[in-house]
XYZ file of C-alpha atoms in Angstrom:
774
model
C 0.000 0.000 0.000
C 1.272 3.411 -0.936
C 2.460 5.923 1.647
C -0.128 8.403 0.365
C -2.939 6.027 1.247
C -1.419 5.512 4.687
C -1.390 9.235 5.378
C -4.844 9.788 3.893
C -6.316 7.090 6.108
C -4.522 8.458 9.151
C -5.856 11.981 8.599
C -9.371 10.673 7.955
C -9.374 8.509 11.064
C -7.957 11.276 13.242
C -10.132 14.084 11.950
C -12.627 13.745 14.802
C -10.666 14.502 17.934
C -12.053 14.262 21.434
C -13.049 17.940 21.434
C -14.997 17.659 18.163
C -18.141 19.816 18.596
C -20.155 17.170 16.744
C -19.562 14.747 19.615
C -21.408 15.409 22.887
C -19.131 15.948 25.861
C -18.816 12.827 27.962
C -20.425 10.601 25.298
C -19.002 7.173 26.110
C -19.889 5.912 22.660
C -17.462 8.420 21.173
C -14.456 7.283 23.198
C -14.552 10.626 24.978
C -11.706 9.886 27.350
C -9.350 8.630 24.662
C -7.174 10.874 22.569
C -6.883 10.782 18.785
C -4.705 8.685 16.546
C -1.110 9.834 16.461
C 1.334 11.530 18.728
C 2.134 15.198 18.395
C 5.569 16.594 19.021
C 6.095 16.020 22.729
C 6.844 18.952 24.952
C 9.819 17.554 26.806
C 10.093 20.685 28.927
C 7.076 19.584 30.925
C 7.917 18.775 34.499
C 8.137 15.111 35.393
C 5.452 14.023 37.865
C 6.808 11.404 40.255
C 4.428 9.059 42.027
C 4.864 8.981 45.795
C 3.218 7.049 48.614
C 0.418 6.366 49.221
C 0.118 4.965 45.713
C -3.550 4.100 46.102
C -4.406 7.763 45.602
C -3.579 7.429 41.890
C -6.121 4.629 41.383
C -9.541 5.472 39.956
C -11.779 2.372 40.211
C -14.335 4.047 37.925
C -12.036 3.693 34.912
C -13.520 0.938 32.769
C -16.929 0.862 34.494
C -18.627 2.327 31.414
C -18.404 2.176 27.651
C -20.889 0.804 25.162
C -21.117 -2.376 23.122
C -17.757 -4.037 22.630
C -16.136 -1.068 24.364
C -17.594 -2.008 27.750
C -14.778 -2.422 30.285
C -16.769 -4.554 32.763
C -14.837 -3.266 35.762
C -16.514 -2.440 39.077
C -15.956 0.338 41.616
C -16.547 -1.735 44.745
C -13.799 -2.691 47.212
C -11.779 -5.837 47.656
C -8.367 -6.892 48.895
C -5.805 -8.085 46.333
C -7.246 -11.243 44.716
C -9.796 -11.416 47.550
C -12.933 -13.542 47.766
C -15.224 -10.742 48.980
C -16.126 -8.126 46.355
C -19.117 -6.179 47.653
C -20.445 -3.526 45.356
C -23.449 -1.828 43.812
C -25.586 -3.572 41.218
C -27.221 -0.975 39.004
C -29.942 -0.568 36.413
C -31.751 2.139 34.482
C -34.933 2.572 32.526
C -33.949 2.236 28.893
C -30.295 2.442 29.921
C -27.276 0.192 29.613
C -28.011 -3.256 28.092
C -27.403 -6.643 29.689
C -23.879 -6.885 28.255
C -22.943 -3.784 30.251
C -23.860 -5.556 33.505
C -21.531 -8.540 33.380
C -20.156 -7.519 36.781
C -23.324 -5.839 38.041
C -22.387 -2.165 37.660
C -22.690 0.066 34.601
C -21.627 3.693 34.812
C -24.458 4.761 32.496
C -27.103 3.616 35.036
C -28.896 5.766 37.601
C -30.524 3.187 39.928
C -29.007 0.877 42.552
C -31.067 -2.209 43.413
C -28.640 -4.212 45.544
C -25.155 -4.504 47.019
C -24.062 -8.066 46.218
C -21.030 -9.772 47.728
C -19.254 -11.448 44.791
C -18.398 -10.608 41.206
C -15.795 -11.223 38.521
C -13.496 -8.654 36.931
C -13.572 -7.468 33.353
C -15.445 -10.426 31.907
C -17.748 -10.447 28.880
C -20.455 -12.726 30.234
C -22.957 -12.113 33.036
C -22.113 -14.180 36.112
C -21.703 -14.100 39.920
C -23.331 -11.272 41.940
C -24.436 -13.430 44.874
C -26.559 -12.435 47.904
C -27.515 -8.783 47.888
C -27.942 -6.558 50.915
C -29.954 -3.389 50.518
C -30.999 -0.582 52.886
C -34.514 0.679 52.423
C -36.561 3.263 54.263
C -39.931 2.440 55.761
C -41.716 -0.754 56.629
C -41.138 -3.911 54.661
C -43.428 -4.489 51.674
C -43.693 -7.310 49.144
C -42.637 -4.983 46.325
C -39.234 -4.572 47.966
C -38.416 -8.234 47.321
C -37.967 -7.270 43.640
C -35.265 -5.160 42.027
C -37.703 -2.686 40.505
C -39.709 -2.455 43.691
C -36.796 -1.354 45.866
C -34.402 0.399 43.506
C -33.226 3.884 44.451
C -31.682 6.534 42.232
C -28.159 7.843 42.795
C -25.779 10.356 41.286
C -22.136 9.831 40.439
C -21.331 13.081 42.214
C -22.265 11.266 45.418
C -20.031 8.244 44.772
C -16.446 7.814 45.888
C -14.175 4.816 45.361
C -10.556 3.938 46.078
C -8.688 0.682 46.680
C -10.485 -0.941 49.603
C -13.345 1.540 49.857
C -16.630 2.499 48.192
C -19.181 5.077 49.339
C -22.410 6.396 47.893
C -25.216 8.557 49.202
C -28.439 7.389 47.618
C -31.077 9.889 46.600
C -33.301 8.728 49.481
C -30.652 10.188 51.843
C -29.290 6.790 52.906
C -25.483 6.630 52.985
C -23.722 3.378 52.088
C -20.117 2.507 52.923
C -18.447 -0.702 51.782
C -15.080 -2.298 52.399
C -13.690 -5.830 52.388
C -11.229 -8.167 53.985
C -10.142 -11.329 52.185
C -13.314 -13.302 52.955
C -15.639 -10.755 54.547
C -17.748 -8.064 52.882
C -18.382 -5.054 55.121
C -21.405 -2.744 54.897
C -22.428 0.312 56.882
C -25.763 1.966 56.233
C -26.562 5.351 57.733
C -30.253 6.217 57.495
C -32.002 9.519 57.881
C -32.170 10.203 61.619
C -35.933 10.646 61.360
C -36.513 7.099 60.064
C -38.310 4.877 62.592
C -38.360 1.834 60.267
C -34.890 1.525 58.783
C -34.873 -1.844 57.001
C -32.007 -3.966 55.670
C -32.822 -6.698 53.159
C -30.757 -9.854 52.618
C -31.874 -11.113 49.214
C -30.719 -14.672 48.500
C -32.685 -14.645 45.239
C -30.902 -11.538 43.926
C -29.401 -11.919 40.454
C -27.662 -9.952 37.777
C -29.528 -9.757 34.434
C -30.387 -13.061 32.741
C -29.164 -15.133 35.691
C -31.068 -17.321 38.112
C -30.695 -18.720 41.606
C -31.273 -22.461 41.348
C -31.282 -23.116 45.085
C -30.803 -21.289 48.348
C -31.755 -20.850 51.972
C -31.954 -18.169 54.615
C -32.031 -18.446 58.418
C -32.393 -15.637 60.983
C -30.842 -16.008 64.442
C -32.082 -12.903 66.237
C -30.241 -13.717 69.459
C -26.886 -13.785 67.652
C -27.904 -10.862 65.350
C -27.095 -13.087 62.361
C -28.622 -14.081 59.044
C -27.077 -17.074 57.292
C -27.686 -19.305 54.308
C -26.514 -19.859 50.765
C -27.317 -19.049 47.153
C -26.403 -21.267 44.201
C -26.225 -18.908 41.266
C -26.341 -19.957 37.623
C -25.040 -17.551 35.003
C -23.748 -17.519 31.470
C -20.708 -19.622 32.404
C -21.508 -21.095 35.823
C -24.727 -22.562 34.457
C -22.648 -24.946 32.356
C -21.826 -27.076 35.408
C -24.843 -26.542 37.635
C -23.963 -23.253 39.297
C -21.806 -21.955 42.149
C -22.948 -22.088 45.785
C -21.936 -19.123 47.938
C -22.421 -19.628 51.675
C -22.743 -16.620 53.949
C -23.160 -15.469 57.515
C -24.180 -11.813 57.957
C -23.561 -10.440 61.449
C -25.171 -7.138 62.478
C -23.911 -4.549 64.936
C -27.335 -4.058 66.523
C -30.238 -6.119 67.754
C -33.218 -6.364 65.414
C -36.423 -4.479 66.262
C -38.366 -6.609 63.797
C -37.507 -9.370 61.364
C -39.031 -11.683 58.805
C -38.436 -13.831 55.736
C -39.967 -14.194 52.308
C -40.326 -16.719 49.529
C -41.551 -15.810 46.085
C -42.485 -12.351 47.366
C -44.746 -13.711 50.104
C -43.735 -12.064 53.395
C -43.685 -13.953 56.696
C -43.135 -11.453 59.510
C -41.549 -12.903 62.634
C -40.578 -16.180 60.952
C -36.925 -17.164 60.660
C -36.246 -19.496 57.710
C -37.071 -20.299 54.101
C -35.499 -22.493 51.417
C -35.419 -22.158 47.652
C -34.033 -19.911 44.978
C -36.399 -17.001 45.604
C -36.010 -16.389 49.316
C -34.725 -13.613 51.523
C -34.919 -11.961 54.918
C -35.316 -8.508 56.378
C -34.524 -6.829 59.661
C -35.689 -3.445 60.894
C -34.117 -0.822 63.210
C -35.170 2.497 64.698
C -32.827 5.070 63.152
C -34.007 7.814 65.487
C -32.053 6.069 68.250
C -28.990 5.268 66.127
C -28.884 6.093 62.419
C -26.137 3.611 61.500
C -25.971 -0.171 61.276
C -22.886 -2.195 60.350
C -23.038 -5.638 58.749
C -20.086 -7.978 58.210
C -20.790 -10.814 55.766
C -18.519 -13.850 55.963
C -18.321 -15.844 52.719
C -17.280 -19.357 51.768
C -17.511 -21.718 48.802
C -17.409 -24.667 51.226
C -20.173 -24.321 53.835
C -22.059 -22.021 56.185
C -19.730 -23.226 58.934
C -16.787 -22.164 56.803
C -18.341 -18.750 56.259
C -18.783 -18.378 60.025
C -15.160 -19.359 60.693
C -14.039 -16.815 58.115
C -16.236 -14.186 59.740
C -14.949 -14.971 63.221
C -11.338 -14.755 62.021
C -11.629 -11.534 60.020
C -14.345 -9.613 61.883
C -13.511 -9.999 65.553
C -15.164 -6.630 66.110
C -17.677 -4.973 63.805
C -15.468 -1.940 63.234
C -15.851 -0.940 59.584
C -13.413 1.943 59.882
C -10.683 -0.417 61.092
C -11.565 -2.921 58.355
C -11.337 -0.190 55.719
C -7.954 0.954 57.014
C -6.730 -2.649 56.881
C -7.978 -3.047 53.306
C -6.258 0.151 52.222
C -3.083 -1.008 53.959
C -3.242 -4.347 52.133
C -3.092 -2.571 48.775
C -0.149 -0.295 49.442
C 2.681 -2.886 49.488
C 1.575 -4.275 46.128
C 0.953 -0.938 44.423
C 4.278 0.388 45.701
C 6.189 -2.302 43.807
C 5.846 -0.051 40.767
C 7.156 3.500 41.082
C 6.633 5.723 38.076
C 7.706 9.104 36.834
C 5.321 10.420 34.195
C 4.722 13.460 32.032
C 1.292 14.078 33.571
C -0.892 13.190 36.522
C -3.289 11.675 33.989
C -0.677 9.131 32.912
C -0.106 8.158 36.538
C -3.832 7.683 37.073
C -4.185 5.451 34.014
C -1.108 3.432 34.946
C -1.853 2.847 38.620
C -5.459 1.978 37.838
C -4.156 -0.563 35.329
C -1.850 -1.927 38.038
C -4.811 -2.154 40.417
C -6.832 -4.007 37.786
C -4.097 -6.641 37.432
C -4.437 -7.456 41.137
C -8.179 -8.231 41.300
C -8.620 -11.700 39.801
C -8.093 -14.777 40.113
C -10.211 -15.108 43.242
C -9.305 -16.496 46.640
C -11.349 -19.657 47.285
C -9.620 -20.976 50.423
C -11.245 -20.675 53.830
C -9.156 -19.636 56.829
C -8.664 -23.301 57.760
C -7.281 -24.142 54.288
C -10.400 -25.861 53.027
C -11.625 -25.275 49.519
C -14.203 -26.805 47.227
C -12.320 -28.015 44.179
C -13.066 -28.158 40.516
C -14.482 -31.643 41.180
C -16.851 -29.952 43.683
C -15.417 -32.026 46.534
C -13.793 -30.600 49.670
C -9.993 -30.434 49.800
C -7.349 -28.767 51.960
C -4.674 -26.485 50.524
C -1.463 -27.125 52.428
C 1.226 -24.462 52.290
C -0.552 -22.223 49.804
C -3.804 -20.407 49.089
C -6.134 -21.947 46.521
C -7.627 -19.575 43.926
C -10.289 -19.866 41.244
C -11.743 -17.753 38.390
C -8.977 -18.078 35.787
C -9.823 -16.487 32.440
C -6.862 -18.310 30.930
C -7.450 -17.751 27.190
C -7.133 -14.051 27.944
C -4.726 -13.864 30.835
C -1.961 -16.137 29.555
C -0.951 -13.429 27.101
C -0.103 -10.575 29.462
C -1.474 -10.905 32.990
C 0.360 -14.037 34.098
C 3.665 -12.865 32.580
C 3.219 -9.563 34.443
C 2.591 -11.379 37.710
C 5.596 -13.639 37.136
C 7.830 -10.589 36.837
C 6.462 -8.333 39.596
C 4.438 -10.633 41.893
C 6.074 -14.049 41.542
C 4.842 -15.257 44.943
C 1.236 -14.666 43.856
C 1.825 -16.305 40.493
C 3.323 -19.313 42.272
C 0.118 -19.773 44.278
C -1.845 -19.523 41.040
C 0.314 -22.275 39.535
C -0.269 -24.422 42.605
C -4.007 -23.780 42.333
C -4.053 -24.696 38.653
C -2.089 -27.853 39.422
C -4.639 -28.784 42.090
C -7.403 -28.227 39.545
C -5.655 -30.484 37.059
C -5.297 -33.232 39.651
C -8.750 -32.789 41.189
C -10.552 -32.612 37.859
C -8.362 -34.907 35.758
C -7.916 -32.282 33.030
C -6.060 -28.991 32.648
C -8.107 -25.995 33.780
C -9.516 -23.995 30.883
C -11.845 -21.331 32.325
C -12.543 -22.437 35.912
C -15.144 -20.354 37.716
C -15.938 -20.863 41.384
C -16.176 -24.609 41.949
C -16.575 -25.715 38.328
C -15.047 -25.779 34.875
C -16.876 -23.735 32.250
C -14.784 -24.887 29.266
C -14.926 -21.295 28.074
C -13.047 -20.262 24.921
C -10.634 -22.468 22.990
C -7.199 -24.036 23.246
C -5.278 -25.442 26.210
C -4.188 -22.146 27.714
C -3.063 -23.656 31.014
C -0.156 -25.176 29.079
C 0.986 -21.687 28.119
C 0.712 -20.342 31.671
C 2.734 -23.269 33.038
C 5.292 -23.149 30.224
C 5.783 -19.396 30.432
C 6.075 -19.423 34.215
C 8.715 -22.140 34.130
C 10.637 -20.226 31.463
C 10.499 -17.207 33.769
C 12.024 -19.193 36.610
C 8.954 -20.135 38.677
C 9.264 -23.799 39.586
C 8.098 -24.068 43.193
C 5.024 -26.149 42.405
C 4.356 -29.742 41.398
C 5.709 -29.436 37.872
C 5.587 -33.171 37.284
C 1.977 -33.441 38.461
C 0.884 -30.585 36.224
C 2.856 -31.900 33.269
C 1.384 -35.395 33.406
C -2.155 -34.050 33.093
C -1.170 -31.591 30.354
C 0.598 -34.336 28.412
C -2.401 -36.670 28.566
C -4.656 -33.892 27.323
C -2.265 -33.093 24.466
C -1.924 -36.693 23.264
C -5.478 -37.931 23.334
C -9.056 -37.438 24.456
C -9.666 -37.404 28.203
C -12.755 -38.905 29.840
C -13.935 -35.372 30.665
C -12.897 -31.983 29.310
C -9.354 -31.769 27.922
C -8.492 -30.658 24.377
C -11.415 -30.519 21.955
C -10.956 -32.408 18.674
C -7.537 -33.622 19.726
C -7.777 -36.906 17.778
C -8.223 -35.316 14.324
C -5.691 -32.637 15.256
C -3.080 -35.251 16.163
C -3.799 -37.152 12.964
C -3.855 -34.306 10.433
C -2.091 -31.455 12.167
C -5.152 -29.215 12.038
C -8.749 -29.137 13.252
C -11.006 -29.214 10.217
C -13.938 -26.898 9.615
C -16.230 -29.936 9.671
C -15.044 -30.853 13.170
C -16.797 -27.866 14.723
C -16.739 -24.138 15.301
C -13.543 -22.137 15.891
C -11.515 -24.862 14.147
C -8.882 -22.451 12.851
C -8.462 -20.741 16.209
C -8.161 -24.102 17.952
C -5.427 -25.157 15.528
C -3.411 -21.989 16.102
C -3.883 -22.127 19.863
C -2.802 -25.778 19.990
C 0.356 -24.929 18.077
C 1.194 -22.278 20.662
C 0.115 -24.571 23.514
C 2.489 -27.273 22.272
C 5.327 -24.755 22.015
C 4.812 -23.924 25.696
C 4.377 -27.578 26.648
C 7.732 -28.342 25.017
C 9.345 -25.825 27.377
C 7.795 -27.574 30.372
C 8.916 -30.966 29.053
C 12.464 -29.634 28.610
C 12.492 -28.375 32.199
C 11.561 -31.865 33.393
C 14.174 -33.592 31.211
C 11.545 -35.148 28.937
C 13.545 -34.580 25.774
C 11.584 -36.880 23.482
C 8.306 -35.280 24.553
C 9.798 -31.839 24.096
C 10.849 -32.687 20.554
C 7.376 -34.032 19.738
C 5.593 -30.950 21.058
C 8.109 -28.601 19.462
C 7.459 -30.260 16.111
C 3.699 -29.954 16.601
C 4.107 -26.254 17.388
C 4.697 -25.820 13.654
C 1.168 -26.982 12.844
C 0.109 -23.394 12.324
C 1.657 -23.759 8.860
C -1.124 -26.188 7.954
C -3.497 -23.204 7.818
C -1.270 -21.141 5.547
C -3.153 -20.770 2.274
C -0.388 -18.976 0.422
C -1.638 -15.509 1.326
C -3.389 -15.759 4.684
C -4.101 -18.159 7.513
C -7.505 -19.688 6.796
C -9.826 -22.402 8.000
C -9.237 -25.756 6.332
C -11.502 -28.642 5.387
C -10.902 -32.318 6.100
C -9.962 -32.911 2.471
C -7.167 -30.369 2.796
C -8.799 -27.552 0.833
C -9.035 -24.096 2.342
C -12.132 -22.023 3.006
C -13.013 -19.962 -0.056
C -15.235 -17.018 -0.779
C -15.208 -15.697 2.779
C -15.078 -12.035 3.722
C -11.750 -11.697 5.519
C -13.043 -8.627 7.371
C -16.015 -10.473 8.873
C -16.223 -12.997 11.704
C -16.082 -16.554 10.403
C -17.235 -19.704 12.125
C -13.731 -21.187 12.001
C -12.362 -18.271 14.047
C -13.181 -17.676 17.715
C -14.566 -14.151 17.936
C -12.501 -12.734 15.130
C -11.709 -12.196 11.481
C -9.063 -13.610 9.201
C -7.189 -10.335 9.566
C -7.073 -10.842 13.337
C -5.815 -14.402 13.143
C -3.409 -14.208 10.206
C -0.823 -12.717 12.586
C -1.453 -15.129 15.447
C 1.789 -17.075 15.490
C 3.412 -15.412 18.509
C 5.916 -18.227 19.024
C 7.163 -18.242 15.414
C 7.022 -14.789 13.875
C 10.188 -15.494 11.851
C 8.422 -18.526 10.389
C 5.372 -16.434 9.532
C 7.598 -13.849 7.892
C 9.255 -16.596 5.852
C 5.990 -17.937 4.416
C 4.942 -14.363 3.623
C 8.003 -13.928 1.469
C 10.607 -12.681 3.895
C 11.120 -10.005 6.487
C 10.647 -6.997 4.203
C 7.412 -8.317 2.710
C 6.219 -9.218 6.203
C 6.835 -5.664 7.373
C 5.155 -4.282 4.262
C 2.058 -6.315 4.948
C 2.067 -5.227 8.582
C 2.329 -1.596 7.445
C -0.663 -2.117 5.169
C -2.585 -3.803 7.977
C -2.073 -0.897 10.353
C -2.830 1.631 7.638
C -6.159 -0.116 7.099
C -6.617 -0.167 10.846
C -6.361 3.618 11.076
C -9.177 3.867 8.525
C -11.583 1.972 10.764
C -14.391 3.841 12.553
C -13.216 4.989 15.969
C -16.346 3.809 17.740
C -16.016 0.795 20.017
C -19.658 -0.136 19.669
C -18.925 -2.959 17.201
C -15.945 -5.235 16.458
C -13.258 -3.948 14.115
C -12.102 -5.871 11.060
C -8.372 -5.156 11.282
C -6.521 -4.181 14.442
C -9.066 -4.581 17.240
C -7.215 -4.101 20.480
C -9.908 -5.539 22.718
C -9.623 -8.920 20.971
C -6.756 -10.893 22.526
C -5.272 -12.560 19.416
C -4.083 -9.182 18.072
C -2.295 -8.035 21.223
C 1.031 -9.298 19.897
C 0.732 -7.619 16.503
C 2.252 -4.165 17.256
C 5.170 -6.011 18.847
C 5.692 -8.232 15.775
C 8.032 -5.615 14.324
C 10.136 -5.772 17.476
C 10.114 -9.561 17.407
C 11.903 -9.247 14.053
C 14.309 -6.641 15.452
C 12.727 -3.411 14.182
C 11.913 -1.680 17.475
C 11.584 1.732 15.843
C 8.872 0.559 13.471
C 7.086 -1.249 16.258
C 7.211 1.782 18.548
C 4.946 3.711 16.175
C 2.074 1.256 16.556
C 2.648 0.370 20.189
C 2.363 4.060 21.061
C -0.606 4.442 18.711
C -2.443 1.677 20.580
C -1.510 3.107 23.983
C -2.790 6.531 22.980
C -6.024 5.398 21.356
C -7.147 2.490 23.478
C -6.667 3.737 27.052
C -8.015 6.753 28.884
C -8.954 8.152 32.285
C -12.750 7.974 32.094
C -15.385 5.268 32.577
C -14.799 4.348 28.917
C -11.033 4.293 29.449
C -10.458 0.650 28.503
C -10.536 -0.775 24.972
C -13.229 -3.273 25.976
C -13.585 -5.982 28.596
C -10.479 -5.956 30.770
C -10.684 -9.763 30.697
C -9.367 -10.419 34.173
C -6.631 -7.769 33.862
C -5.361 -8.743 30.400
C -5.811 -5.325 28.791
C -4.427 -3.559 31.840
C -1.317 -5.748 31.862
C -0.776 -5.016 28.137
C -0.822 -1.323 28.982
C 1.686 -1.678 31.807
C 4.167 -3.708 29.807
C 3.902 -1.567 26.681
C 3.950 1.779 28.500
C 7.193 0.693 30.174
C 8.701 -0.339 26.845
C 8.728 -4.090 27.592
C 6.717 -7.018 26.302
C 6.911 -10.681 27.298
C 7.884 -13.291 24.757
C 5.409 -15.769 26.169
C 6.779 -19.250 26.903
C 10.261 -17.928 26.145
C 12.945 -16.660 28.509
C 13.094 -13.018 27.498
C 11.260 -9.768 26.761
C 11.091 -7.441 23.802
C 12.141 -3.808 24.281
C 10.715 -0.743 22.547
C 9.624 2.792 23.440
C 8.446 3.661 26.983
C 6.061 6.536 27.567
C 7.394 6.987 31.117
C 10.693 8.787 31.732
C 11.364 6.348 34.554
C 9.809 3.191 35.956
C 11.177 1.287 38.927
C 9.834 -2.197 39.578
C 10.508 -4.226 42.678
C 11.391 -7.653 41.306
C 12.508 -10.889 42.893
C 16.177 -10.005 43.153
C 16.093 -6.236 43.647
C 14.957 -3.202 41.686
C 14.513 -3.057 37.934
C 14.793 0.503 36.659
C 13.749 1.471 33.131
C 14.974 4.931 32.165
C 14.184 6.672 28.908
C 15.426 10.002 27.668
C 13.084 12.247 25.689
C 10.202 9.956 26.643
C 6.864 11.380 25.553
C 3.506 11.294 27.221
C 0.240 10.328 25.604
C -0.834 13.634 24.018
C -2.053 12.983 20.498
C -4.042 16.000 19.383
C -2.972 16.009 15.715
C -1.517 13.471 13.319
C 2.224 13.621 12.964
C 4.813 11.726 10.977
C 7.236 12.016 13.874
C 7.262 9.405 16.602
C 9.418 8.695 19.592
C 11.386 5.596 18.721
C 14.290 3.836 20.421
C 17.689 4.749 19.032
C 19.770 2.842 21.559
C 19.216 0.367 24.383
C 21.619 -0.482 27.188
C 21.348 -3.058 29.934
C 23.508 -2.115 32.919
C 25.517 0.137 30.640
C 26.081 -2.421 27.865
C 24.501 -1.892 24.453
C 21.947 -4.527 23.530
C 22.630 -6.292 20.250
C 18.901 -6.936 19.762
C 15.781 -5.299 21.269
C 15.333 -7.965 23.918
C 16.585 -8.800 27.386
C 16.518 -11.991 29.425
C 14.135 -12.536 32.334
C 16.990 -13.976 34.378
C 18.730 -10.617 34.115
C 15.664 -8.427 34.728
C 14.498 -10.424 37.731
C 17.808 -9.797 39.515
C 17.401 -6.054 39.152
C 19.403 -3.581 37.141
C 18.991 -0.634 34.790
C 17.586 -0.651 31.275
C 18.373 2.629 29.516
C 16.474 3.500 26.357
C 17.342 6.559 24.329
C 14.489 7.856 22.191
C 14.624 9.973 19.086
C 12.244 11.082 16.361
C 11.264 8.516 13.762
C 9.503 8.897 10.438
């Protein structure tokens, strides 16, 4: 494609900047918080803004809580501890407002009603699930209408909301103030009613659900003498419904005696009674706010049993002091956030970065009770000895960026995740794929656990049962398992590809299996299984079986390729993507992909064309994009493909373009679902000028946007310093970009734009000099 077309497309795509008068201010559908396409000349005389403790002040939990369509971030503003079990927060709705897809985690910034404060949720997912057991304060006597979301909902304004790591507050329009915090396994609530309210009522709704979910079973019991309400809810959502749902057990302990109490089932109230069973039950308690306007509730949670929830509550809520609990939650965040110390060109850049860091520390989810018990993927009780067991692994997403980020900066957490995944493999007899709560959803495609294990081992993390994990992974890779395992593995092993006739996403499965086998070979090597390693390394080349001569395409059983398809449209043989998304998805063998495309220069030329076409795409995030679509995981490697083939300057252009266009500081400030921290981890790596070569031993190096980043790593401090580093201002298109002109590791010039993990993890200084590129 000619340079003139490139520039014409760039100008066209950038012509509507964020201050375009044709776009309403604050319109989330117009990417209002995101700047335009290319970087302007950076003003390097701007003062550097250095982040200082407490680092939690730079986090804005509202980033990513809004957006429309495929641009919905699916983040939530409620509190939790790092990777904690308890995630209390507001569940919202509006009349004619945000659609179901915007409520995957319960909260949508576009809404103006709150109808419950549930105790659990997932982070950044694209399917509605979780949201168990809602509490809700309501004024006046109990009425049957209040057992429904529409009957009790109350309006609120964002001006009356405040959120920070470990804390959420809102004053509802009925004058009731709500404060939330969390410890690892306890959700804390404090409701302050109007002092004139004689019937201040708190509901505990076991039947509460997020949109299009159901509670398949539950129970509620009131113990007025102990000031407790206990029970469980088994919720069934878009993913959890695949295995029968997730039970969440709870014990809610109140700071005050109840004036009145009752239960309901199916909306039928039973005042003075103390128990009900079923999926549509709940309880209420009433207080006289004229005597004391506030009531505190601590809700212990467990995936194991009510007894487990009570033990968790007793351990973490010895006194019902919400202020002390909030201080402890805030204190729990600071040591993890402080592992990354940044100097930026603006306070805005710090806010985006530290919020991204926060988002990488939310999920997976703690599933271990205080006594070490957990309910495994086989739904039986087990005991985690010497580690904490976690669940909720969105592995198809997170293997690409999140787990590599954790391996570098939080290796002790990543080690527990590896131990948890190993337990899942042993308990369930198959590698975990998308485990949620106590079950396996089988979400997405491929055998992504193999990549997480292989990459972690390549990055030096080996303090888990490598042999136990490997044996299950090997069995899954070589043949069908009795339950779960690799889909269509028999035809794949026979032919070297999954045929279109074998089922949907056949092309994606083939490419993922090639990458999975590359990672599995690394794990086999680490265990001394040389013959296995050779077999899996050979199979990692199976991506070539989809090479049609021009593109990677779906293939039939008879060996012919799909014909007549629109390469810019989603096809059944791709998982949530187009041919243009997947043609580049060979992250473990970019040199091989370049070779089949006709060599390095032709490869770069085609990449240039691809990105030029990408700049011509509509800027809206409402619908998927045909070319570069940052919120779709398979393309996350593509800007770094230039660097993989040693052209860091060329790659820097598009890495910085993606950073500038896909991330912002508003509710629509993520490119789409954060997918368990995947998009946030991409930002952190790329903004620091690093990117993991997944299932390899090193990282690529390009163009940081931060003048200085200091990371606390396993062996010391890793400092990344760049001179002439630019911020994210991109008001007008420009042919000039900040690109790396030299790279030095501990004073020694790098021969290639990459550096070994073994070196980085010991600490040292990476110096990157930036100049203007064309």
